mmCIF file of C-alpha atoms in Angstrom:
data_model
loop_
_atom_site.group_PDB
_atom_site.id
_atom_site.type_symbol
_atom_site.label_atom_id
_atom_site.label_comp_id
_atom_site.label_asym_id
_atom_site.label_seq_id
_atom_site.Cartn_x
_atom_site.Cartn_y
_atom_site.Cartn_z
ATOM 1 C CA UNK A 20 21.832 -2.239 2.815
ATOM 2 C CA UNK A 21 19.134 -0.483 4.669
ATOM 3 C CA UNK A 22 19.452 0.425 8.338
ATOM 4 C CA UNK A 23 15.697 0.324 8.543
ATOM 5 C CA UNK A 24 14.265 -2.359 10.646
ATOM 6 C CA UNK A 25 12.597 -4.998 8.348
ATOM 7 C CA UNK A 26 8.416 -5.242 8.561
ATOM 8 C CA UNK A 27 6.636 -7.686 6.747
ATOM 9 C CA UNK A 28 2.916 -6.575 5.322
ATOM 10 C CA UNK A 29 0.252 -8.468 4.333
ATOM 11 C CA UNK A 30 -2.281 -7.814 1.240
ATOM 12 C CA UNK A 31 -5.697 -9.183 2.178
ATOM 13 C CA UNK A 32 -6.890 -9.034 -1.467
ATOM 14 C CA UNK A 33 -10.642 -8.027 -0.322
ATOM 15 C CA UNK A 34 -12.280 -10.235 -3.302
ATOM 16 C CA UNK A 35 -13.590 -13.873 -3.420
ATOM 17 C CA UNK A 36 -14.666 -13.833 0.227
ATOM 18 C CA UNK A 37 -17.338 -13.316 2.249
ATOM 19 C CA UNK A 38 -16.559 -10.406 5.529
ATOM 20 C CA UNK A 39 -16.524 -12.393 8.107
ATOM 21 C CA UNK A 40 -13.672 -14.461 6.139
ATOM 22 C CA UNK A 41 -11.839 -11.439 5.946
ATOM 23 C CA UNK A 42 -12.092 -10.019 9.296
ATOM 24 C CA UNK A 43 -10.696 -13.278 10.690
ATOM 25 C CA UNK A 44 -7.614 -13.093 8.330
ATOM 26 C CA UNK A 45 -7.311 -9.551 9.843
ATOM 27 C CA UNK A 46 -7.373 -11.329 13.551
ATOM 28 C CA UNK A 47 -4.970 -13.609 12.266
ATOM 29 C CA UNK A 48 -2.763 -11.504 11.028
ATOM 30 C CA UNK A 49 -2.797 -9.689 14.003
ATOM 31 C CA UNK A 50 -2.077 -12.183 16.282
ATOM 32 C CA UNK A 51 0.697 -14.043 14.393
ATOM 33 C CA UNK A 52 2.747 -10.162 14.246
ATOM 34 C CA UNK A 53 2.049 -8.924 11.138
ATOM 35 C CA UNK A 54 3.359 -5.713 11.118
ATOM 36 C CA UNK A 55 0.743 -3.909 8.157
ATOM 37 C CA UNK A 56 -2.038 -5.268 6.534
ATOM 38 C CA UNK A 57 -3.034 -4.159 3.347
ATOM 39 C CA UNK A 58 -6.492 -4.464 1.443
ATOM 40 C CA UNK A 59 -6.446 -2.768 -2.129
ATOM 41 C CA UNK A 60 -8.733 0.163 -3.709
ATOM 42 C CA UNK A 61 -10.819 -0.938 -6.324
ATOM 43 C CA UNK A 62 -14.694 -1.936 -7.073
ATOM 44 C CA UNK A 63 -14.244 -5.249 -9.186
ATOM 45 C CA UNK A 64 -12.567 -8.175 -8.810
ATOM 46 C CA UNK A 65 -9.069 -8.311 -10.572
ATOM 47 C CA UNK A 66 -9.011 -12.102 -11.505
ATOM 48 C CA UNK A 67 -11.118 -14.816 -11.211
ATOM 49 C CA UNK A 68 -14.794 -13.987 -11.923
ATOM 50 C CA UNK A 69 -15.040 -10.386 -13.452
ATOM 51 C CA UNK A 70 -18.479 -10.033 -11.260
ATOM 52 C CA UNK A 71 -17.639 -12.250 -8.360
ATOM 53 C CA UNK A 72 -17.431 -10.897 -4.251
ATOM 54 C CA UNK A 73 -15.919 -7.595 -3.229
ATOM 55 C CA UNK A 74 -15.801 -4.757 -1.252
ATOM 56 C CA UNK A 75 -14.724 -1.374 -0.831
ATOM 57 C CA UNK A 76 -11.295 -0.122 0.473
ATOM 58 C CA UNK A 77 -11.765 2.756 2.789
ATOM 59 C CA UNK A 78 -15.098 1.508 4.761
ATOM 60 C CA UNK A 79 -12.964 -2.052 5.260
ATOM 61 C CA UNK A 80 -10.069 -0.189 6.476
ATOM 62 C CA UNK A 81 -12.523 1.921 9.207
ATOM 63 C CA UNK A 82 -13.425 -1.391 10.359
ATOM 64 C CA UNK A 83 -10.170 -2.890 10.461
ATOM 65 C CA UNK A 84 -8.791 -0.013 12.923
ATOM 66 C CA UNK A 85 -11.814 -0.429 15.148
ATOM 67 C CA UNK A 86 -11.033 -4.496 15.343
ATOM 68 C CA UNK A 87 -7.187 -4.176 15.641
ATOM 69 C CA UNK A 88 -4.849 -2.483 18.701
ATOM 70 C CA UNK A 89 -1.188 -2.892 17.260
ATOM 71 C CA UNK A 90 -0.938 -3.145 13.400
ATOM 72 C CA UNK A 91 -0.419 -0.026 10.689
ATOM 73 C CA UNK A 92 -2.880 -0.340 7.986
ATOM 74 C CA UNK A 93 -3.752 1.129 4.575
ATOM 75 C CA UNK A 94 -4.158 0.173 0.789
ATOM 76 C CA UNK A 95 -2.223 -0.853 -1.544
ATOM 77 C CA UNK A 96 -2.967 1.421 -2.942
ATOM 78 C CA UNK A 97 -5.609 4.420 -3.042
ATOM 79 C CA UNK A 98 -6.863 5.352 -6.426
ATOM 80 C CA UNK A 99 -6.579 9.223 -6.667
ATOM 81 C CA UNK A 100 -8.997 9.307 -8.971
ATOM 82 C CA UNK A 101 -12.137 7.835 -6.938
ATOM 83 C CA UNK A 102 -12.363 10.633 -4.322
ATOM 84 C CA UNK A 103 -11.961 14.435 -4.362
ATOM 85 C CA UNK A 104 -8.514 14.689 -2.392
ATOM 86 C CA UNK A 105 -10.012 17.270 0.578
ATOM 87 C CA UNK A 106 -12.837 14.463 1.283
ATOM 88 C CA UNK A 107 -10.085 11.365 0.732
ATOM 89 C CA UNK A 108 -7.669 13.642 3.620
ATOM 90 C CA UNK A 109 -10.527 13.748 6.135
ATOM 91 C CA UNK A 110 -11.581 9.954 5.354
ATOM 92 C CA UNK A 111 -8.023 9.115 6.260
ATOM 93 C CA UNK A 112 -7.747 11.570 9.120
ATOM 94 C CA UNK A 113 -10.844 9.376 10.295
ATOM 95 C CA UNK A 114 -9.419 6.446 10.307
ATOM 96 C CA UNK A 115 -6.138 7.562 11.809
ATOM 97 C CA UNK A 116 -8.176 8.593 14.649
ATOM 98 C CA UNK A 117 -10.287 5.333 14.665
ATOM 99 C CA UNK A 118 -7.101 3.257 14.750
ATOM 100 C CA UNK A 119 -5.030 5.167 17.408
ATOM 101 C CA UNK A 120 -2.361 6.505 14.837
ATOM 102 C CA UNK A 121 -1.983 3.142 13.118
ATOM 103 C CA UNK A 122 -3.175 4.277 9.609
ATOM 104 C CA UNK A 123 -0.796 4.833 6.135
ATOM 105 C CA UNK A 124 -2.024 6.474 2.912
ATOM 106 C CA UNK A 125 -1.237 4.379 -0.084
ATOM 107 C CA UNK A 126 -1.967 6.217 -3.316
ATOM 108 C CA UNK A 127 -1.446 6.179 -6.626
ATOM 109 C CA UNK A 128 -2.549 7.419 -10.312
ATOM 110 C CA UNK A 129 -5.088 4.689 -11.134
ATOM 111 C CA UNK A 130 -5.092 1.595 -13.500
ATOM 112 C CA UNK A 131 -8.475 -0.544 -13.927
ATOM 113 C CA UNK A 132 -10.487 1.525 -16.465
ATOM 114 C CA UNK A 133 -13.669 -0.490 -15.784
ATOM 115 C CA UNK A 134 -13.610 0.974 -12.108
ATOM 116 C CA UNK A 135 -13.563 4.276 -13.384
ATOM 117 C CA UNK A 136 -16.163 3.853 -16.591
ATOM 118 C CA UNK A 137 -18.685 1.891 -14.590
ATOM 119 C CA UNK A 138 -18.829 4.112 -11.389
ATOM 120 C CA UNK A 139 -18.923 6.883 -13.448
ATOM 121 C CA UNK A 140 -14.964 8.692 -13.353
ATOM 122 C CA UNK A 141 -13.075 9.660 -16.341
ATOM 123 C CA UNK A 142 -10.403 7.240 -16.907
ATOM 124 C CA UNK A 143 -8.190 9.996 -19.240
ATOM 125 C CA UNK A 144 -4.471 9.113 -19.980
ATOM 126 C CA UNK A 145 -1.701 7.392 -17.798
ATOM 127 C CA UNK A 146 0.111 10.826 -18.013
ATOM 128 C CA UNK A 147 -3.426 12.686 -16.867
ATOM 129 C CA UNK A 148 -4.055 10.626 -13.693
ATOM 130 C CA UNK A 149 -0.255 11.006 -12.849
ATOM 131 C CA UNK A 150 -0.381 14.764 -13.117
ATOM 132 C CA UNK A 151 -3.997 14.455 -10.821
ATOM 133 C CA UNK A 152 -2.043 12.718 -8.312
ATOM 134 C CA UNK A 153 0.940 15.096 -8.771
ATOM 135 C CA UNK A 154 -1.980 18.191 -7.955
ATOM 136 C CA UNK A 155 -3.449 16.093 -5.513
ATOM 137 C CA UNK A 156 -1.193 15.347 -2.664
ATOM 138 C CA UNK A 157 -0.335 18.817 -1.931
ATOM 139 C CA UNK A 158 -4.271 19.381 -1.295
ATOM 140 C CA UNK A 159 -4.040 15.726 0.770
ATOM 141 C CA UNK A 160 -1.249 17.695 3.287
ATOM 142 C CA UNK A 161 -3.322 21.284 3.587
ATOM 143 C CA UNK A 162 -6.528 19.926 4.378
ATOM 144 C CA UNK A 163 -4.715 17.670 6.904
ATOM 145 C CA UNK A 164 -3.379 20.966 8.552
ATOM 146 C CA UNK A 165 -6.589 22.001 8.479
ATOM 147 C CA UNK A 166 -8.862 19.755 10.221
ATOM 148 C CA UNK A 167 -9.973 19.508 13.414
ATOM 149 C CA UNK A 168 -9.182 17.231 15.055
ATOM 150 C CA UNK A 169 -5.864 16.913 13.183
ATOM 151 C CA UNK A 170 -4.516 13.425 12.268
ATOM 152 C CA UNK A 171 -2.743 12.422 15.526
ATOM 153 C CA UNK A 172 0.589 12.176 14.127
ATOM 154 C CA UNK A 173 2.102 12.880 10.468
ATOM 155 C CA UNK A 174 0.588 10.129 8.219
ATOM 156 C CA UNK A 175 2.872 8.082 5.597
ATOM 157 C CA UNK A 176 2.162 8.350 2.244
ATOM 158 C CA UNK A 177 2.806 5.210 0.164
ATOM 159 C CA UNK A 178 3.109 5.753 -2.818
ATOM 160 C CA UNK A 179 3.235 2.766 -5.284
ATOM 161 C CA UNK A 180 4.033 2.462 -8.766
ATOM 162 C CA UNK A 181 7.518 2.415 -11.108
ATOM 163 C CA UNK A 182 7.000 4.951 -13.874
ATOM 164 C CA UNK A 183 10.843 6.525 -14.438
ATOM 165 C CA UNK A 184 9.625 10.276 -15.422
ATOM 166 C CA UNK A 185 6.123 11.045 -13.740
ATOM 167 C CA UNK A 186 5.482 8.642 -11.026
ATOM 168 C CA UNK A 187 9.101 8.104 -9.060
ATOM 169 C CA UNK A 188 9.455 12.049 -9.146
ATOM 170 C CA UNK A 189 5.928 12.143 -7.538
ATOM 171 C CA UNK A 190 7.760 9.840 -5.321
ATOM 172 C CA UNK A 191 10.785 11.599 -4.717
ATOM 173 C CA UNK A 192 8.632 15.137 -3.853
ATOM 174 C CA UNK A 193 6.020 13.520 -1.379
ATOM 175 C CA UNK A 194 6.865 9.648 -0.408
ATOM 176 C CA UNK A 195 7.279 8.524 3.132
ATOM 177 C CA UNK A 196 7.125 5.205 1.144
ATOM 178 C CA UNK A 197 7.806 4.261 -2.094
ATOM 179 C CA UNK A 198 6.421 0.254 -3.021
ATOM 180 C CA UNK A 199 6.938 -1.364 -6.464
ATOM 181 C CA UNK A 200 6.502 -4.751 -7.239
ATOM 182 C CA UNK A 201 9.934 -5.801 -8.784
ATOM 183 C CA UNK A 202 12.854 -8.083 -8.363
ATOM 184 C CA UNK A 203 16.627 -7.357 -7.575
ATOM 185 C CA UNK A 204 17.546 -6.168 -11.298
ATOM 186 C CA UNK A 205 14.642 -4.422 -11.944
ATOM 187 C CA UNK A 206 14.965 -2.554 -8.520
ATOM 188 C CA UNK A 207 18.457 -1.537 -8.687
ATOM 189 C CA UNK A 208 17.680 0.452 -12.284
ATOM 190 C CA UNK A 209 14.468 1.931 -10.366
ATOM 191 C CA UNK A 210 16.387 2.855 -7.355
ATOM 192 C CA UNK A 211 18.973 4.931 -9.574
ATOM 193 C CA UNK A 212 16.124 6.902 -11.416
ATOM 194 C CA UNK A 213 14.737 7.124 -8.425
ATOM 195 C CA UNK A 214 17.987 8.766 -6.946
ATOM 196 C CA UNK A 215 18.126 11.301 -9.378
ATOM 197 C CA UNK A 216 14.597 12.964 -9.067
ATOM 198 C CA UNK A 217 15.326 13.299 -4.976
ATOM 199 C CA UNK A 218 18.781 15.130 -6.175
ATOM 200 C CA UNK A 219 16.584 17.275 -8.525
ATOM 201 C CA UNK A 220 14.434 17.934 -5.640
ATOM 202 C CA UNK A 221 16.854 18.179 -3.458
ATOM 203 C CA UNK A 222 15.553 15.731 -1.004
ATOM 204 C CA UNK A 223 17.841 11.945 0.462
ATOM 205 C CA UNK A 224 16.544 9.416 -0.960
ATOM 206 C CA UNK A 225 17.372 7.686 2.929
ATOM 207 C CA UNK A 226 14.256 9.833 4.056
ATOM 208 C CA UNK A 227 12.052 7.367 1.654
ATOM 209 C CA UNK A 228 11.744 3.715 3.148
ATOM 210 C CA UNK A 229 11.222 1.103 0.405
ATOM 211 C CA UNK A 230 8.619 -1.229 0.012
ATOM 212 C CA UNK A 231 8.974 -4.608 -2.450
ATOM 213 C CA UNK A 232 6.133 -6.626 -2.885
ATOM 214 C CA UNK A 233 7.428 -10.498 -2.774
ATOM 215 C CA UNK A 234 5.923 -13.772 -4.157
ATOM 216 C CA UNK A 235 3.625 -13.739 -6.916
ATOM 217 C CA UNK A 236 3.773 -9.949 -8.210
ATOM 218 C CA UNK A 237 1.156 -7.954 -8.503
ATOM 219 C CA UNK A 238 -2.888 -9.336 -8.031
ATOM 220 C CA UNK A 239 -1.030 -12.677 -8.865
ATOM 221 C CA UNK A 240 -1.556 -13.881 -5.164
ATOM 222 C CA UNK A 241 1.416 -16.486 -5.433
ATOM 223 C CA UNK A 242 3.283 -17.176 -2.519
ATOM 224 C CA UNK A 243 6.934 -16.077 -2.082
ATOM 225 C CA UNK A 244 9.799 -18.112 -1.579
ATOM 226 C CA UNK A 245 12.069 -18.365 1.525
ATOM 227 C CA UNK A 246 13.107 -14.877 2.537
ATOM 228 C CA UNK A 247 16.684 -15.868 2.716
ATOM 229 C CA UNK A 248 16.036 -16.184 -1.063
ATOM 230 C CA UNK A 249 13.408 -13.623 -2.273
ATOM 231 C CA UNK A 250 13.579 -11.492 0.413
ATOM 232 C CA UNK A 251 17.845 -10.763 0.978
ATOM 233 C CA UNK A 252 18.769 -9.571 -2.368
ATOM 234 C CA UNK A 253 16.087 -7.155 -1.647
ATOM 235 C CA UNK A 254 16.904 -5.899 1.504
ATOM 236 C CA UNK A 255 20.391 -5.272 0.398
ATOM 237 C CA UNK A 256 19.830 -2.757 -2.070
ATOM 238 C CA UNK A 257 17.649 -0.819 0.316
ATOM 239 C CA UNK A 258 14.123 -2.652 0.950
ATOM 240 C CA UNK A 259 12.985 -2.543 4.196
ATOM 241 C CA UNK A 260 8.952 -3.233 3.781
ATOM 242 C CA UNK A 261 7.858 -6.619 2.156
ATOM 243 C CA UNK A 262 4.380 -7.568 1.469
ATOM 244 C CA UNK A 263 2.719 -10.892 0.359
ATOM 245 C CA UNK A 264 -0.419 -11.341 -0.862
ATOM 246 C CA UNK A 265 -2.962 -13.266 0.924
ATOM 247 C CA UNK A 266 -5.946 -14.943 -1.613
ATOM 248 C CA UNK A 267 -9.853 -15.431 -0.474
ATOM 249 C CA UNK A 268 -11.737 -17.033 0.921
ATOM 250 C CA UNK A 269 -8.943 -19.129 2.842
ATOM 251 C CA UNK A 270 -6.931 -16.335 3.046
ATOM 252 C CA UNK A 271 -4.026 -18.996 4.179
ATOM 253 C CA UNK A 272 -1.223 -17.031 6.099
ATOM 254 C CA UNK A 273 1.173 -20.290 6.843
ATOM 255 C CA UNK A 274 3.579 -18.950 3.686
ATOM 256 C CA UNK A 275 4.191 -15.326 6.009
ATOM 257 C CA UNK A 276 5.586 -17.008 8.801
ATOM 258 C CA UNK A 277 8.940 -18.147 7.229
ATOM 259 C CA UNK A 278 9.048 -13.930 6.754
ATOM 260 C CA UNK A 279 8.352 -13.286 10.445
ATOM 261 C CA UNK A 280 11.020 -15.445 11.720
ATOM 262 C CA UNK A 281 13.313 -14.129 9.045
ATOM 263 C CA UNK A 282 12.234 -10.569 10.279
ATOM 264 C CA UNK A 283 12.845 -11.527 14.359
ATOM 265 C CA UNK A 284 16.396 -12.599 13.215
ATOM 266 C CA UNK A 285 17.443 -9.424 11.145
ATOM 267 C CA UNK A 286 16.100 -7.104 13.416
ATOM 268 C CA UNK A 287 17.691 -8.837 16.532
ATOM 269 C CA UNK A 288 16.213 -8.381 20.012
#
Protein backbone atom coordinates (compact mmCIF):
# COMPACT_ATOMS: atom_id res chain seq x y z
CA UNK A 1 0.00 0.00 0.00
CA UNK A 2 1.03 3.40 -1.09
CA UNK A 3 2.26 6.03 1.36
CA UNK A 4 1.09 8.64 -1.08
CA UNK A 5 -1.73 10.75 0.05
CA UNK A 6 -4.90 9.78 -1.96
CA UNK A 7 -6.32 12.66 -4.65
CA UNK A 8 -9.31 12.15 -6.46
CA UNK A 9 -9.43 13.72 -10.29
CA UNK A 10 -12.08 14.47 -12.30
CA UNK A 11 -12.42 13.96 -16.31
CA UNK A 12 -14.64 16.71 -17.69
CA UNK A 13 -15.12 14.83 -21.00
CA UNK A 14 -15.16 18.30 -23.09
CA UNK A 15 -17.96 16.87 -25.65
CA UNK A 16 -21.82 17.12 -25.69
CA UNK A 17 -21.82 20.53 -23.99
CA UNK A 18 -21.95 23.86 -24.62
CA UNK A 19 -18.71 26.18 -22.64
CA UNK A 20 -20.40 27.77 -20.37
CA UNK A 21 -21.70 24.14 -19.17
CA UNK A 22 -18.30 23.22 -18.82
CA UNK A 23 -16.77 26.06 -17.12
CA UNK A 24 -19.37 25.70 -14.36
CA UNK A 25 -18.47 21.95 -13.86
CA UNK A 26 -14.89 23.38 -13.56
CA UNK A 27 -16.33 25.90 -10.65
CA UNK A 28 -17.91 23.04 -9.25
CA UNK A 29 -15.35 20.97 -9.10
CA UNK A 30 -13.41 23.44 -7.60
CA UNK A 31 -15.41 24.29 -4.92
CA UNK A 32 -16.53 20.80 -3.78
CA UNK A 33 -12.24 19.90 -3.47
CA UNK A 34 -11.49 18.24 -6.37
CA UNK A 35 -8.05 17.82 -6.32
CA UNK A 36 -7.30 17.62 -10.59
CA UNK A 37 -9.53 18.07 -13.25
CA UNK A 38 -8.99 16.53 -16.37
CA UNK A 39 -10.42 17.37 -19.97
CA UNK A 40 -9.06 14.95 -22.78
CA UNK A 41 -7.04 15.71 -26.19
CA UNK A 42 -8.89 15.00 -29.11
CA UNK A 43 -11.02 16.87 -32.03
CA UNK A 44 -14.20 14.54 -32.27
CA UNK A 45 -16.48 13.29 -30.09
CA UNK A 46 -15.73 9.66 -28.81
CA UNK A 47 -19.40 8.39 -28.40
CA UNK A 48 -22.58 9.61 -28.96
CA UNK A 49 -22.90 11.63 -32.20
CA UNK A 50 -19.65 11.18 -34.34
CA UNK A 51 -20.15 15.12 -35.34
CA UNK A 52 -21.81 16.39 -32.23
CA UNK A 53 -20.15 19.47 -29.69
CA UNK A 54 -16.49 19.70 -28.82
CA UNK A 55 -13.60 21.49 -28.15
CA UNK A 56 -10.03 21.57 -28.01
CA UNK A 57 -7.74 20.45 -25.09
CA UNK A 58 -4.96 22.88 -24.61
CA UNK A 59 -6.97 26.35 -25.27
CA UNK A 60 -9.71 24.80 -22.52
CA UNK A 61 -7.01 24.05 -20.19
CA UNK A 62 -5.50 27.99 -20.61
CA UNK A 63 -8.84 28.96 -19.59
CA UNK A 64 -9.32 26.67 -16.88
CA UNK A 65 -5.99 27.99 -15.02
CA UNK A 66 -7.10 31.57 -15.51
CA UNK A 67 -10.74 30.61 -13.77
CA UNK A 68 -9.30 28.34 -10.99
CA UNK A 69 -6.78 29.29 -7.76
CA UNK A 70 -6.22 25.75 -6.08
CA UNK A 71 -6.67 22.71 -8.44
CA UNK A 72 -3.75 20.81 -10.71
CA UNK A 73 -4.96 20.40 -14.15
CA UNK A 74 -4.06 18.67 -17.43
CA UNK A 75 -5.37 16.01 -20.01
CA UNK A 76 -5.96 12.87 -19.96
CA UNK A 77 -4.11 12.65 -22.01
CA UNK A 78 -2.02 14.75 -24.70
CA UNK A 79 -1.75 13.22 -28.08
CA UNK A 80 2.01 13.41 -29.06
CA UNK A 81 1.22 13.31 -32.31
CA UNK A 82 -0.94 16.68 -32.73
CA UNK A 83 1.86 19.16 -31.87
CA UNK A 84 5.60 19.40 -32.61
CA UNK A 85 6.99 18.62 -28.97
CA UNK A 86 9.23 22.17 -28.69
CA UNK A 87 5.79 24.15 -29.44
CA UNK A 88 3.59 21.48 -27.09
CA UNK A 89 6.68 22.34 -24.07
CA UNK A 90 6.14 26.10 -24.39
CA UNK A 91 2.15 25.68 -24.65
CA UNK A 92 2.45 23.87 -21.36
CA UNK A 93 5.08 26.15 -19.89
CA UNK A 94 2.18 28.75 -20.67
CA UNK A 95 -0.20 27.40 -18.91
CA UNK A 96 1.92 26.50 -15.92
CA UNK A 97 2.53 30.09 -15.69
CA UNK A 98 -1.20 31.03 -16.29
CA UNK A 99 -2.25 28.69 -13.48
CA UNK A 100 0.37 29.55 -10.76
CA UNK A 101 2.23 26.09 -10.99
CA UNK A 102 -1.00 24.09 -11.00
CA UNK A 103 -0.52 22.45 -14.48
CA UNK A 104 0.44 18.40 -15.31
CA UNK A 105 1.42 17.07 -18.75
CA UNK A 106 -0.58 14.04 -19.67
CA UNK A 107 0.73 12.40 -22.83
CA UNK A 108 0.60 9.61 -24.68
CA UNK A 109 1.19 7.80 -28.24
CA UNK A 110 -2.21 8.48 -29.84
CA UNK A 111 -5.34 6.29 -30.62
CA UNK A 112 -8.39 7.91 -32.69
CA UNK A 113 -7.19 7.66 -36.33
CA UNK A 114 -9.98 9.97 -37.55
CA UNK A 115 -8.30 12.85 -35.43
CA UNK A 116 -5.23 12.36 -37.12
CA UNK A 117 -6.62 11.65 -40.96
CA UNK A 118 -9.07 14.51 -40.85
CA UNK A 119 -6.76 17.28 -39.38
CA UNK A 120 -4.30 16.22 -41.56
CA UNK A 121 -1.42 13.94 -39.23
CA UNK A 122 -0.17 10.62 -40.18
CA UNK A 123 -1.74 8.10 -38.07
CA UNK A 124 1.35 5.31 -38.83
CA UNK A 125 1.53 2.18 -36.51
CA UNK A 126 0.85 1.72 -32.68
CA UNK A 127 4.64 0.85 -32.47
CA UNK A 128 5.48 4.30 -34.64
CA UNK A 129 3.56 6.76 -32.40
CA UNK A 130 5.09 4.93 -29.30
CA UNK A 131 8.62 5.35 -30.55
CA UNK A 132 7.45 9.39 -31.44
CA UNK A 133 6.54 9.70 -27.94
CA UNK A 134 9.64 7.73 -26.81
CA UNK A 135 11.81 10.70 -29.09
CA UNK A 136 9.56 13.17 -27.92
CA UNK A 137 9.71 13.68 -24.25
CA UNK A 138 13.33 14.15 -24.07
CA UNK A 139 12.77 17.30 -26.52
CA UNK A 140 9.50 18.14 -24.02
CA UNK A 141 12.38 18.44 -20.91
CA UNK A 142 15.22 20.54 -23.08
CA UNK A 143 13.06 23.05 -24.42
CA UNK A 144 11.62 23.39 -20.87
CA UNK A 145 15.27 24.19 -19.71
CA UNK A 146 15.32 26.41 -22.25
CA UNK A 147 12.65 28.87 -22.07
CA UNK A 148 12.33 31.92 -20.63
CA UNK A 149 10.51 32.29 -18.38
CA UNK A 150 11.03 28.67 -17.26
CA UNK A 151 8.02 26.61 -16.02
CA UNK A 152 7.82 27.69 -12.34
CA UNK A 153 8.44 24.43 -10.91
CA UNK A 154 9.28 20.83 -12.50
CA UNK A 155 6.05 19.78 -14.34
CA UNK A 156 4.57 16.05 -13.98
CA UNK A 157 4.37 14.08 -16.79
CA UNK A 158 1.41 11.67 -16.92
CA UNK A 159 1.79 9.35 -18.85
CA UNK A 160 -1.21 7.02 -19.64
CA UNK A 161 -1.52 3.88 -21.34
CA UNK A 162 -0.73 -0.15 -20.49
CA UNK A 163 1.33 -1.48 -23.37
CA UNK A 164 3.91 -4.21 -21.50
CA UNK A 165 7.06 -3.60 -23.99
CA UNK A 166 6.91 0.07 -25.49
CA UNK A 167 4.63 2.15 -23.48
CA UNK A 168 5.31 1.13 -19.51
CA UNK A 169 9.17 1.40 -20.36
CA UNK A 170 8.36 4.92 -21.75
CA UNK A 171 6.85 5.02 -18.38
CA UNK A 172 9.45 3.72 -16.34
CA UNK A 173 12.27 6.28 -18.18
CA UNK A 174 10.15 9.60 -17.91
CA UNK A 175 6.77 9.21 -15.65
CA UNK A 176 6.08 11.38 -12.70
CA UNK A 177 2.72 9.54 -13.27
CA UNK A 178 1.78 6.57 -14.72
CA UNK A 179 -2.51 6.23 -15.25
CA UNK A 180 -4.16 3.12 -16.78
CA UNK A 181 -7.58 2.35 -16.72
CA UNK A 182 -7.70 -1.21 -15.10
CA UNK A 183 -9.00 -3.15 -12.19
CA UNK A 184 -7.16 -4.96 -9.24
CA UNK A 185 -6.03 -8.14 -11.42
CA UNK A 186 -5.26 -6.45 -14.32
CA UNK A 187 -3.13 -3.87 -12.29
CA UNK A 188 -1.16 -6.15 -10.25
CA UNK A 189 0.25 -8.01 -13.72
CA UNK A 190 0.87 -4.26 -15.05
CA UNK A 191 2.53 -3.17 -11.94
CA UNK A 192 5.10 -6.22 -12.18
CA UNK A 193 6.02 -5.42 -15.91
CA UNK A 194 6.05 -2.26 -14.92
CA UNK A 195 8.67 -3.08 -12.10
CA UNK A 196 10.95 -4.61 -14.31
CA UNK A 197 11.53 -1.81 -16.98
CA UNK A 198 12.37 0.77 -13.82
CA UNK A 199 15.03 -2.13 -12.71
CA UNK A 200 16.26 -2.10 -16.37
CA UNK A 201 16.48 1.54 -16.09
CA UNK A 202 17.58 1.58 -13.02
CA UNK A 203 15.05 3.90 -11.63
CA UNK A 204 12.21 2.93 -8.07
CA UNK A 205 9.31 2.38 -9.26
CA UNK A 206 8.19 4.45 -5.62
CA UNK A 207 9.42 7.64 -7.58
CA UNK A 208 6.25 6.98 -10.08
CA UNK A 209 2.79 7.76 -8.33
CA UNK A 210 -0.06 5.71 -9.85
CA UNK A 211 -3.07 6.80 -11.30
CA UNK A 212 -6.37 4.27 -11.83
CA UNK A 213 -9.15 5.53 -13.56
CA UNK A 214 -12.46 4.21 -11.57
CA UNK A 215 -16.13 3.71 -12.68
CA UNK A 216 -16.97 3.20 -16.14
CA UNK A 217 -13.40 2.69 -17.90
CA UNK A 218 -12.28 4.49 -20.43
CA UNK A 219 -14.73 7.31 -22.55
CA UNK A 220 -17.44 4.99 -20.95
CA UNK A 221 -18.47 7.89 -18.51
CA UNK A 222 -20.12 5.36 -15.95
CA UNK A 223 -20.02 6.18 -12.52
CA UNK A 224 -17.88 4.24 -9.98
CA UNK A 225 -18.96 2.43 -7.13
CA UNK A 226 -18.31 3.19 -3.40
CA UNK A 227 -14.61 3.75 -2.92
CA UNK A 228 -14.50 1.38 -0.06
CA UNK A 229 -15.27 -1.03 -2.96
CA UNK A 230 -13.68 0.18 -6.27
CA UNK A 231 -11.40 2.35 -4.91
CA UNK A 232 -9.43 0.06 -1.76
CA UNK A 233 -8.27 -2.85 -3.68
CA UNK A 234 -6.69 -0.20 -5.69
CA UNK A 235 -5.02 1.76 -3.34
CA UNK A 236 -3.49 -1.26 -1.83
CA UNK A 237 -1.44 -2.35 -4.53
CA UNK A 238 -0.04 1.12 -4.95
CA UNK A 239 -2.76 3.66 -6.49
CA UNK A 240 -2.75 6.82 -5.12
CA UNK A 241 -4.61 9.07 -8.02
CA UNK A 242 -8.27 8.11 -8.98
CA UNK A 243 -10.24 9.77 -11.60
CA UNK A 244 -13.97 9.57 -12.63
CA UNK A 245 -15.40 10.68 -15.50
CA UNK A 246 -17.84 13.40 -15.56
CA UNK A 247 -20.49 13.26 -18.89
CA UNK A 248 -22.00 16.60 -20.71
CA UNK A 249 -23.98 18.65 -20.66
CA UNK A 250 -25.03 17.92 -16.88
CA UNK A 251 -21.76 17.14 -16.08
CA UNK A 252 -23.38 15.68 -12.61
CA UNK A 253 -20.55 15.52 -9.89
CA UNK A 254 -22.91 14.03 -6.88
CA UNK A 255 -21.17 10.30 -7.68
CA UNK A 256 -17.36 12.13 -6.65
CA UNK A 257 -18.35 13.03 -3.37
CA UNK A 258 -18.59 9.49 -1.80
CA UNK A 259 -14.57 9.67 -3.15
CA UNK A 260 -13.88 12.94 -1.32
CA UNK A 261 -15.07 11.81 1.95
CA UNK A 262 -13.35 8.52 1.40
CA UNK A 263 -10.18 10.65 0.54
CA UNK A 264 -10.61 13.12 3.96
CA UNK A 265 -10.69 9.77 5.93
CA UNK A 266 -7.51 8.01 4.44
CA UNK A 267 -5.52 10.90 4.42
CA UNK A 268 -6.48 11.90 8.07
CA UNK A 269 -6.22 15.51 9.26
Amino acid sequence: MTTRPVRIAVQLQPQDADYAQIRDAVVRAEDMGVDVIFNWDHFFTLRGDPDGKHFECWTMLAAWAEQTSRIELGALVTCNGYRNPDLLADMVRTVDHISGGRVLLGIGSGWFERDYTEYGYTFGTAGSRLDDLAASLPRIRSRFEQLNPAPTRHVPVLIGGGGERKTLRIVAEHADIWHWFAGADELVHKLTVLQRHCDAVGRSIEEIEIGAGVGGLGRAGLPPGPPEVDGEPLRALGASLFTINAVGPAYDLSHVEPWLRWRDQVNGP
